[in-house]
Structures are given as structure tokens and as C-alpha cells.
Short mmCIF file of C-alpha atoms in Angstrom, two decimals:
data_model
loop_
_atom_site.label_atom_id
_atom_site.label_comp_id
_atom_site.label_asym_id
_atom_site.label_seq_id
_atom_site.Cartn_x
_atom_site.Cartn_y
_atom_site.Cartn_z
CA UNK A 215 -35.47 11.90 63.39
CA UNK A 216 -32.73 11.40 61.11
CA UNK A 217 -33.71 10.91 57.14
CA UNK A 218 -31.08 9.03 54.66
CA UNK A 219 -30.98 11.08 51.45
CA UNK A 220 -30.62 9.26 48.39
CA UNK A 221 -27.58 10.41 46.64
CA UNK A 222 -27.88 11.52 42.76
CA UNK A 223 -24.87 10.48 40.99
CA UNK A 224 -25.41 11.99 37.42
CA UNK A 225 -23.68 10.17 34.52
CA UNK A 226 -23.20 11.82 30.83
CA UNK A 227 -23.75 8.83 28.20
CA UNK A 228 -21.09 8.75 25.49
CA UNK A 229 -22.01 9.16 22.10
CA UNK A 230 -20.97 6.07 20.05
CA UNK A 231 -18.54 6.19 17.60
CA UNK A 232 -20.20 6.00 14.63
CA UNK A 233 -18.91 3.71 11.67
CA UNK A 234 -19.74 3.41 8.17
CA UNK A 235 -18.82 0.12 6.20
CA UNK A 236 -18.96 0.34 2.29
CA UNK A 237 -18.52 -2.52 0.41
CA UNK A 238 -17.40 -1.79 -3.34
CA UNK A 239 -18.50 -3.57 -6.65
CA UNK A 240 -17.64 -2.42 -10.29
CA UNK A 241 -21.88 -1.18 -10.44
CA UNK A 242 -22.84 -0.78 -6.47
CA UNK A 243 -22.04 0.52 -3.16
CA UNK A 244 -23.37 -1.62 -0.48
CA UNK A 245 -23.55 0.64 2.85
CA UNK A 246 -24.09 -0.54 6.57
CA UNK A 247 -23.89 1.91 9.14
CA UNK A 248 -23.05 1.12 12.66
CA UNK A 249 -24.51 1.10 15.57
CA UNK A 250 -27.80 2.34 13.90
CA UNK A 251 -27.99 -1.02 11.65
CA UNK A 252 -28.90 0.94 8.49
CA UNK A 253 -28.64 -0.37 4.68
CA UNK A 254 -28.28 1.20 2.03
CA UNK A 255 -27.52 0.19 -1.84
CA UNK A 256 -26.28 3.09 -4.39
CA UNK A 257 -24.99 2.94 -7.46
CA UNK A 258 -21.14 3.23 -7.97
CA UNK A 259 -21.24 6.22 -9.99
CA UNK A 260 -20.84 10.10 -9.22
CA UNK A 261 -24.75 10.22 -8.03
CA UNK A 262 -24.41 7.12 -5.76
CA UNK A 263 -20.99 8.94 -4.32
CA UNK A 264 -23.19 12.32 -3.43
CA UNK A 265 -25.67 9.70 -1.79
CA UNK A 266 -22.97 7.94 0.18
CA UNK A 267 -21.83 11.61 1.54
CA UNK A 268 -25.40 12.45 2.49
CA UNK A 269 -25.95 9.33 4.63
CA UNK A 270 -22.45 10.22 6.43
CA UNK A 271 -23.69 13.70 7.19
CA UNK A 272 -26.89 12.25 8.46
CA UNK A 273 -25.48 10.24 10.71
CA UNK A 274 -22.59 12.31 11.54
CA UNK A 275 -20.20 9.61 10.87
CA UNK A 276 -16.55 9.13 12.68
CA UNK A 277 -15.37 7.07 10.04
CA UNK A 278 -15.83 5.30 6.83
CA UNK A 279 -14.11 2.31 6.04
CA UNK A 280 -14.21 1.36 2.20
CA UNK A 281 -12.73 -1.73 0.75
CA UNK A 282 -9.85 -1.57 -1.55
CA UNK A 283 -10.92 -2.85 -4.89
CA UNK A 284 -8.78 -1.48 -7.55
CA UNK A 285 -9.80 1.52 -9.33
CA UNK A 286 -13.69 0.94 -8.49
CA UNK A 287 -13.55 2.54 -4.80
CA UNK A 288 -11.35 5.78 -5.70
CA UNK A 289 -14.73 7.86 -6.80
CA UNK A 290 -16.11 7.22 -3.82
CA UNK A 291 -13.05 7.82 -1.92
CA UNK A 292 -12.16 11.10 -3.78
CA UNK A 293 -15.55 12.30 -3.04
CA UNK A 294 -15.72 11.47 0.93
CA UNK A 295 -12.44 12.71 0.92
CA UNK A 296 -13.47 16.22 -0.70
CA UNK A 297 -16.69 16.16 1.52
CA UNK A 298 -14.34 16.40 4.86
CA UNK A 299 -15.54 12.79 5.81
CA UNK A 300 -12.57 10.87 7.01
CA UNK A 301 -12.58 7.75 5.00
CA UNK A 302 -9.79 4.59 5.89
CA UNK A 303 -9.11 2.32 2.84
CA UNK A 304 -9.03 -1.53 3.98
CA UNK A 305 -6.90 -4.30 2.80
CA UNK A 306 -9.71 -7.13 1.42
CA UNK A 307 -7.21 -9.75 2.85
CA UNK A 308 -7.31 -8.15 6.22
CA UNK A 309 -11.02 -7.77 6.30
CA UNK A 310 -11.79 -10.76 5.67
CA UNK A 311 -9.36 -12.22 8.02
CA UNK A 312 -11.17 -9.90 10.79
CA UNK A 313 -14.20 -11.60 9.41
CA UNK A 314 -13.46 -15.14 9.94
CA UNK A 315 -11.95 -14.15 13.29
CA UNK A 316 -15.63 -13.09 14.32
CA UNK A 317 -17.38 -16.36 13.05
CA UNK A 318 -18.67 -14.69 9.84
CA UNK A 319 -18.12 -17.28 7.27
CA UNK A 320 -20.95 -16.13 4.82
CA UNK A 321 -20.27 -13.67 2.27
CA UNK A 322 -22.27 -11.29 0.40
CA UNK A 323 -22.36 -7.56 -0.30
CA UNK A 324 -24.50 -6.80 2.72
CA UNK A 325 -22.80 -8.92 4.79
CA UNK A 326 -19.50 -7.75 3.66
CA UNK A 327 -20.51 -3.86 4.45
CA UNK A 328 -21.60 -4.99 7.68
CA UNK A 329 -18.06 -6.89 8.79
CA UNK A 330 -16.23 -3.60 7.16
CA UNK A 331 -18.01 -1.10 9.67
CA UNK A 332 -17.33 -3.50 12.46
CA UNK A 333 -13.87 -3.66 11.69
CA UNK A 334 -13.69 0.07 11.88
CA UNK A 335 -15.40 0.35 14.97
CA UNK A 336 -13.18 -2.31 16.63
CA UNK A 337 -9.72 -1.51 15.03
CA UNK A 338 -10.12 2.39 14.38
CA UNK A 339 -8.18 1.92 11.11
CA UNK A 340 -6.51 5.47 10.36
CA UNK A 341 -8.23 7.59 7.73
CA UNK A 342 -6.33 7.92 4.26
CA UNK A 343 -5.64 10.38 1.90
CA UNK A 344 -6.70 9.30 -1.80
CA UNK A 345 -4.17 10.14 -4.52
CA UNK A 346 -3.80 12.54 -6.69
CA UNK A 347 -5.31 12.14 -10.43
CA UNK A 348 -1.11 12.01 -11.41
CA UNK A 349 -0.17 10.00 -8.54
CA UNK A 350 -3.24 7.33 -9.60
CA UNK A 351 -2.06 7.79 -13.24
CA UNK A 352 1.97 6.92 -12.26
CA UNK A 353 0.72 3.87 -10.50
CA UNK A 354 -1.34 2.59 -13.29
CA UNK A 355 1.54 2.75 -15.17
CA UNK A 356 4.05 1.09 -12.82
CA UNK A 357 1.89 -1.58 -12.40
CA UNK A 358 1.40 -2.11 -16.32
CA UNK A 359 5.15 -1.95 -16.56
CA UNK A 360 5.37 -4.63 -13.70
CA UNK A 361 2.93 -6.98 -15.38
CA UNK A 362 5.18 -6.77 -18.72
CA UNK A 363 8.11 -7.44 -16.88
CA UNK A 364 6.82 -10.42 -15.40
CA UNK A 365 5.23 -11.31 -18.66
CA UNK A 366 9.01 -11.22 -20.28
CA UNK A 367 10.51 -13.51 -17.24
CA UNK A 368 7.35 -16.67 -18.11
CA UNK A 369 8.55 -15.83 -22.09
CA UNK A 370 11.99 -15.88 -21.54
CA UNK A 371 11.90 -19.17 -19.33
CA UNK A 372 9.32 -20.85 -21.90
CA UNK A 373 12.11 -20.05 -24.52
CA UNK A 374 14.87 -22.21 -22.77
CA UNK A 375 12.23 -25.20 -22.72
CA UNK A 376 11.63 -25.65 -26.22
CA UNK A 377 13.54 -26.84 -29.39
CA UNK A 378 10.68 -26.05 -31.90
CA UNK A 379 12.76 -23.24 -34.56
CA UNK A 380 9.24 -21.48 -34.95
CA UNK A 381 8.20 -21.50 -31.30
CA UNK A 382 11.75 -20.21 -30.43
CA UNK A 383 10.80 -17.20 -33.58
CA UNK A 384 7.42 -16.43 -31.90
CA UNK A 385 8.68 -16.39 -28.39
CA UNK A 386 11.28 -13.98 -29.34
CA UNK A 387 9.19 -11.57 -31.14
CA UNK A 388 6.64 -11.33 -28.46
CA UNK A 389 9.94 -10.66 -25.86
CA UNK A 390 10.80 -8.21 -28.26
CA UNK A 391 7.31 -6.48 -28.52
CA UNK A 392 7.65 -6.79 -24.48
CA UNK A 393 10.93 -4.65 -24.38
CA UNK A 394 9.25 -1.81 -26.76
CA UNK A 395 6.32 -1.76 -24.29
CA UNK A 396 8.35 -1.18 -21.16
CA UNK A 397 10.41 1.52 -22.78
CA UNK A 398 7.24 3.28 -24.16
CA UNK A 399 6.01 2.96 -20.39
CA UNK A 400 8.89 4.40 -18.95
CA UNK A 401 9.27 7.18 -21.24
CA UNK A 402 5.70 8.26 -20.28
CA UNK A 403 6.17 7.63 -16.78
CA UNK A 404 9.20 10.12 -17.34
CA UNK A 405 7.03 12.75 -18.72
CA UNK A 406 4.43 12.17 -15.96
CA UNK A 407 6.56 12.87 -13.15
CA UNK A 408 8.03 16.41 -15.08
CA UNK A 409 4.12 17.62 -15.05
CA UNK A 410 3.84 18.13 -10.73
CA UNK A 411 6.44 20.18 -9.13
CA UNK A 412 6.52 18.09 -5.97
CA UNK A 413 6.38 14.74 -7.58
CA UNK A 414 9.47 15.92 -9.64
CA UNK A 415 11.25 16.78 -6.59
CA UNK A 416 10.78 13.39 -4.74
CA UNK A 417 11.80 11.31 -7.89
CA UNK A 418 14.72 13.77 -8.13
CA UNK A 419 15.60 13.13 -4.34
CA UNK A 420 15.07 9.07 -4.31
CA UNK A 421 16.62 8.87 -7.97
CA UNK A 422 20.07 10.54 -6.19
CA UNK A 423 20.11 7.28 -4.11
CA UNK A 424 22.50 4.98 -6.05
CA UNK A 425 20.84 1.82 -6.31
CA UNK A 426 17.03 3.43 -6.90
CA UNK A 427 15.98 4.33 -10.43
CA UNK A 428 13.29 5.49 -12.88
CA UNK A 429 10.66 2.81 -12.16
CA UNK A 430 11.82 1.88 -8.60
CA UNK A 431 11.31 6.01 -7.40
CA UNK A 432 7.41 5.78 -9.33
CA UNK A 433 6.69 2.95 -7.34
CA UNK A 434 7.50 4.40 -4.03
CA UNK A 435 5.82 7.61 -4.95
CA UNK A 436 2.82 6.02 -6.23
CA UNK A 437 2.46 2.77 -3.90
CA UNK A 438 4.05 4.35 -0.64
CA UNK A 439 2.49 8.21 -0.62
CA UNK A 440 3.48 8.08 3.50
CA UNK A 441 7.18 8.02 2.34
CA UNK A 442 8.40 11.40 4.14
CA UNK A 443 5.85 11.27 6.16
CA UNK A 444 6.31 8.82 8.83
CA UNK A 445 9.38 7.43 11.19
CA UNK A 446 11.53 5.05 10.32
CA UNK A 447 9.14 2.09 11.96
CA UNK A 448 6.10 2.72 9.96
CA UNK A 449 8.12 3.09 6.88
CA UNK A 450 9.61 -0.27 7.60
CA UNK A 451 6.34 -2.02 8.56
CA UNK A 452 4.29 -0.40 5.73
CA UNK A 453 6.84 -1.89 3.04
CA UNK A 454 6.83 -5.43 5.10
CA UNK A 455 10.54 -5.04 5.48
CA UNK A 456 10.13 -5.07 9.64
CA UNK A 457 11.07 -8.32 10.59
CA UNK A 458 8.19 -9.97 12.94
CA UNK A 459 8.90 -12.10 16.02
CA UNK A 460 8.00 -15.86 15.91
CA UNK A 461 8.22 -16.31 19.41
CA UNK A 462 5.85 -18.85 21.95
CA UNK A 463 6.89 -20.04 25.34
CA UNK A 464 10.42 -20.73 25.83
CA UNK A 465 10.69 -21.35 21.90
CA UNK A 466 12.45 -18.28 19.71
CA UNK A 467 11.59 -18.60 16.07
CA UNK A 468 13.46 -16.97 13.45
CA UNK A 469 12.23 -13.28 12.82
CA UNK A 470 10.73 -12.72 9.33
CA UNK A 471 9.18 -10.35 7.54
CA UNK A 472 5.66 -10.37 5.50
CA UNK A 473 2.99 -8.20 5.25
CA UNK A 474 3.57 -4.68 3.90
CA UNK A 475 3.15 -3.42 0.54
CA UNK A 476 4.34 -6.21 -1.77
CA UNK A 477 5.17 -3.77 -4.89
CA UNK A 478 7.33 -1.88 -2.64
CA UNK A 479 9.15 -4.39 -1.38
CA UNK A 480 9.43 -6.42 -5.08
CA UNK A 481 11.35 -3.17 -6.02
CA UNK A 482 13.35 -2.47 -2.98
CA UNK A 483 14.59 -5.91 -3.46
CA UNK A 484 15.87 -5.03 -6.93
CA UNK A 485 17.44 -1.89 -5.72
CA UNK A 486 19.38 -3.21 -2.87
CA UNK A 487 21.26 -5.91 -5.21
CA UNK A 488 22.09 -2.84 -6.99
CA UNK A 489 23.08 -0.67 -4.32
CA UNK A 490 25.51 -3.46 -3.06
CA UNK A 491 27.38 -3.05 -6.31
CA UNK A 492 27.42 0.47 -6.57
CA UNK A 493 26.53 2.21 -3.16
CA UNK A 494 29.55 2.19 -1.20
CA UNK A 495 27.89 2.68 2.12
CA UNK A 496 25.35 0.20 1.28
CA UNK A 497 27.98 -2.42 -0.12
CA UNK A 498 30.11 -2.02 3.45
CA UNK A 499 26.76 -2.39 5.85
CA UNK A 500 26.05 -5.35 3.41
CA UNK A 501 29.62 -6.59 3.97
CA UNK A 502 29.81 -6.26 7.65
CA UNK A 503 26.10 -8.63 7.70
CA UNK A 504 27.86 -11.21 5.94
CA UNK A 505 31.03 -11.37 7.67
CA UNK A 506 29.02 -11.66 10.67
CA UNK A 507 27.70 -14.65 9.22
CA UNK A 508 24.16 -13.38 8.29
CA UNK A 509 22.80 -15.26 5.48
CA UNK A 510 22.07 -13.37 2.30
CA UNK A 511 18.09 -12.92 2.65
CA UNK A 512 18.88 -11.32 6.21
CA UNK A 513 21.29 -9.19 4.83
CA UNK A 514 19.99 -8.21 1.84
CA UNK A 515 16.41 -7.54 3.92
CA UNK A 516 18.74 -5.06 5.77
CA UNK A 517 19.95 -3.43 3.07
CA UNK A 518 16.26 -3.42 1.80
CA UNK A 519 15.10 -1.69 5.40
CA UNK A 520 18.36 1.00 5.02
CA UNK A 521 17.72 2.12 1.82
CA UNK A 522 14.06 2.93 2.73
CA UNK A 523 15.08 4.40 6.12
CA UNK A 524 17.49 6.74 3.99
CA UNK A 525 14.66 7.40 1.68
CA UNK A 526 12.32 8.18 3.88
CA UNK A 527 14.72 10.79 5.75
CA UNK A 528 16.38 12.71 2.78
CA UNK A 529 12.55 12.95 1.44
CA UNK A 530 11.32 14.40 5.25
CA UNK A 531 14.70 16.59 5.31
CA UNK A 532 13.93 17.91 1.66
CA UNK A 533 17.48 17.16 0.45
CA UNK A 534 19.59 14.71 -2.01
CA UNK A 535 21.91 12.20 -1.42
CA UNK A 536 24.70 13.77 -2.55
CA UNK A 537 24.56 16.74 -0.13
CA UNK A 538 24.54 14.26 3.01
CA UNK A 539 28.05 13.01 2.16
CA UNK A 540 31.13 14.91 3.77
#
């Protein structure tokens, strides 16, 4: 008699990818562990950050996803990074859009933490390194200066719309005060940049490019830490100057820029406007595009992108713009 022998197949279960989502508020860290389904809540202080690290170690977390909340997520990010825990910082708009896409319309801190965990599990965002204390301070000063510049624009517009002498005088005084504050912040920026050899060298390279000045360089250093360490396509995408297709079926829409880091895009626009006047290479590039019939926005965006790619190349090769010229 023949016997039918059953074949035994040995399967090894793959370990689950463990993601911890952390919703950050001023006073609290709401934590969700996926796929375990555990919820935790800690104070948003040094002790709470340590407890968060302990939860990550207890569950052998592969990734932590924090939602960017200005300065409130910094301590947790720094503590996690210092403990060797891979941590991604999610843009709030993207995580909220993700929540809508999966039908999570309700919003509480616990739900947000769970959504962040699911966002990390499905999209696997890259871990990021927190900025140094000096980089964070430079970022804070550049933001403060940008807010003052925006305030001056509003005041100057108001000045053109009023006829009363007293109001005009008061607006002029406020504009003068803003101008003084801008100068003070620019002086502080210049001093901070000199405190670190690496940042000073980055700033030296960036400002060697005609069109990029003190505040533009400071913004790139603080807001685009990847500059000099990523490829051209990544830098264009991170900055929001990479044209995106708008096609559907036989329809071919206009390619538009969008997303990315708005502060970087804003300063690069002004840098491009200056560059097409004072940088011979950029001026020639811009004129070729205009002669080819490209609209101003298309041409100036191309200059922005070219300037960023140039800055990225020079930083990666650690050399000044003047050194690249024949």
C-alpha cells in the first residue's frame, strides 16, 4: 500500500511594522501604538518626553510620527532623536488630508494620535533630524523678521489709503519702528551665523551667489536643512518649485508649482528677481526663456529652481560660486 504523505510548509511570520503616533499640544503628548492599539498620555515636558521614549523601547517601535506644532514638538523630537528612536515630523495639513481620505472626520487628541500612527504605517515618512539649538534660534529670528516685513507691507498700503495727517504720521512712525526692528534682527542673525563654523561656511557659500543675501541664506539654512545633502529633484520638490502635471485622459493641463516649504519659496522668488538683474548667468537664462515666449511666472520660477540647484551643488561640493567661474 502506498501512503500519501502530507507536506508540511514552514512559514515564518514577519514582524509587524510598529508605529507610534504622537499628537502634540502645548501641555500634553497623546500617544497611540499601532498595531497594539494602546493609548497613553503624558505631559509635554522633559519627564513626559522620557516616558514617551520608554514606551517606544517597550514596544520596539520602528517609527514615531509627530505632528509639527511650532516649538511645542521640539522637546519630544530632540529627546527621541537623542535616544536613537527614528522620528518623522508630519506636516499638519498632510496628516489632516490623510485623515479625510480614510474617512476620519472626527477630531480629538486621541483620534489624531491614531491617525498619525496609521499615516506612518501606510506612508512610511522619512525620519528627520531635529535642528540644533542654534538652527532653531536662527529660524525663530528669520520668522520674526519675515512677520515684520509683512507688517510693513500692510502699513505702507494703509498709508496710501488714508488722508488724515495724524493717521499718516502715526503709520509713518510705526513703519520707522518696524525698520529699526528689522535692522536689529538682521544684526542678530549675522552674529548668530558666526557662532558655528559649519553654518558660517554654508552662509559664505550661499551669499557668494549673486541674488542670495543674508536673510535668504539664513532662511535656507534654517528651513531647508537638506540643502547640500539631497539631489536636485528632491530639493526642487521640498522647496515647492518643481512643476506638477495636471493631466487627465487626453486633457493636458498647465504644469504648476505647489506644496513644499513656503518660506523657502517666498525668499527664493525675491532672490530670483534680484538674480536676473545682477547675476549674468541667471539673466541670460531668464532672457532665453522670455524670448521663447514663456510667461513671467514660468520664467522666474525656472530661475528660482536653477538658483536652488546651484546652491545645492555648491554646498555639496563645499565651494564658492566665484570658484566655479572660468
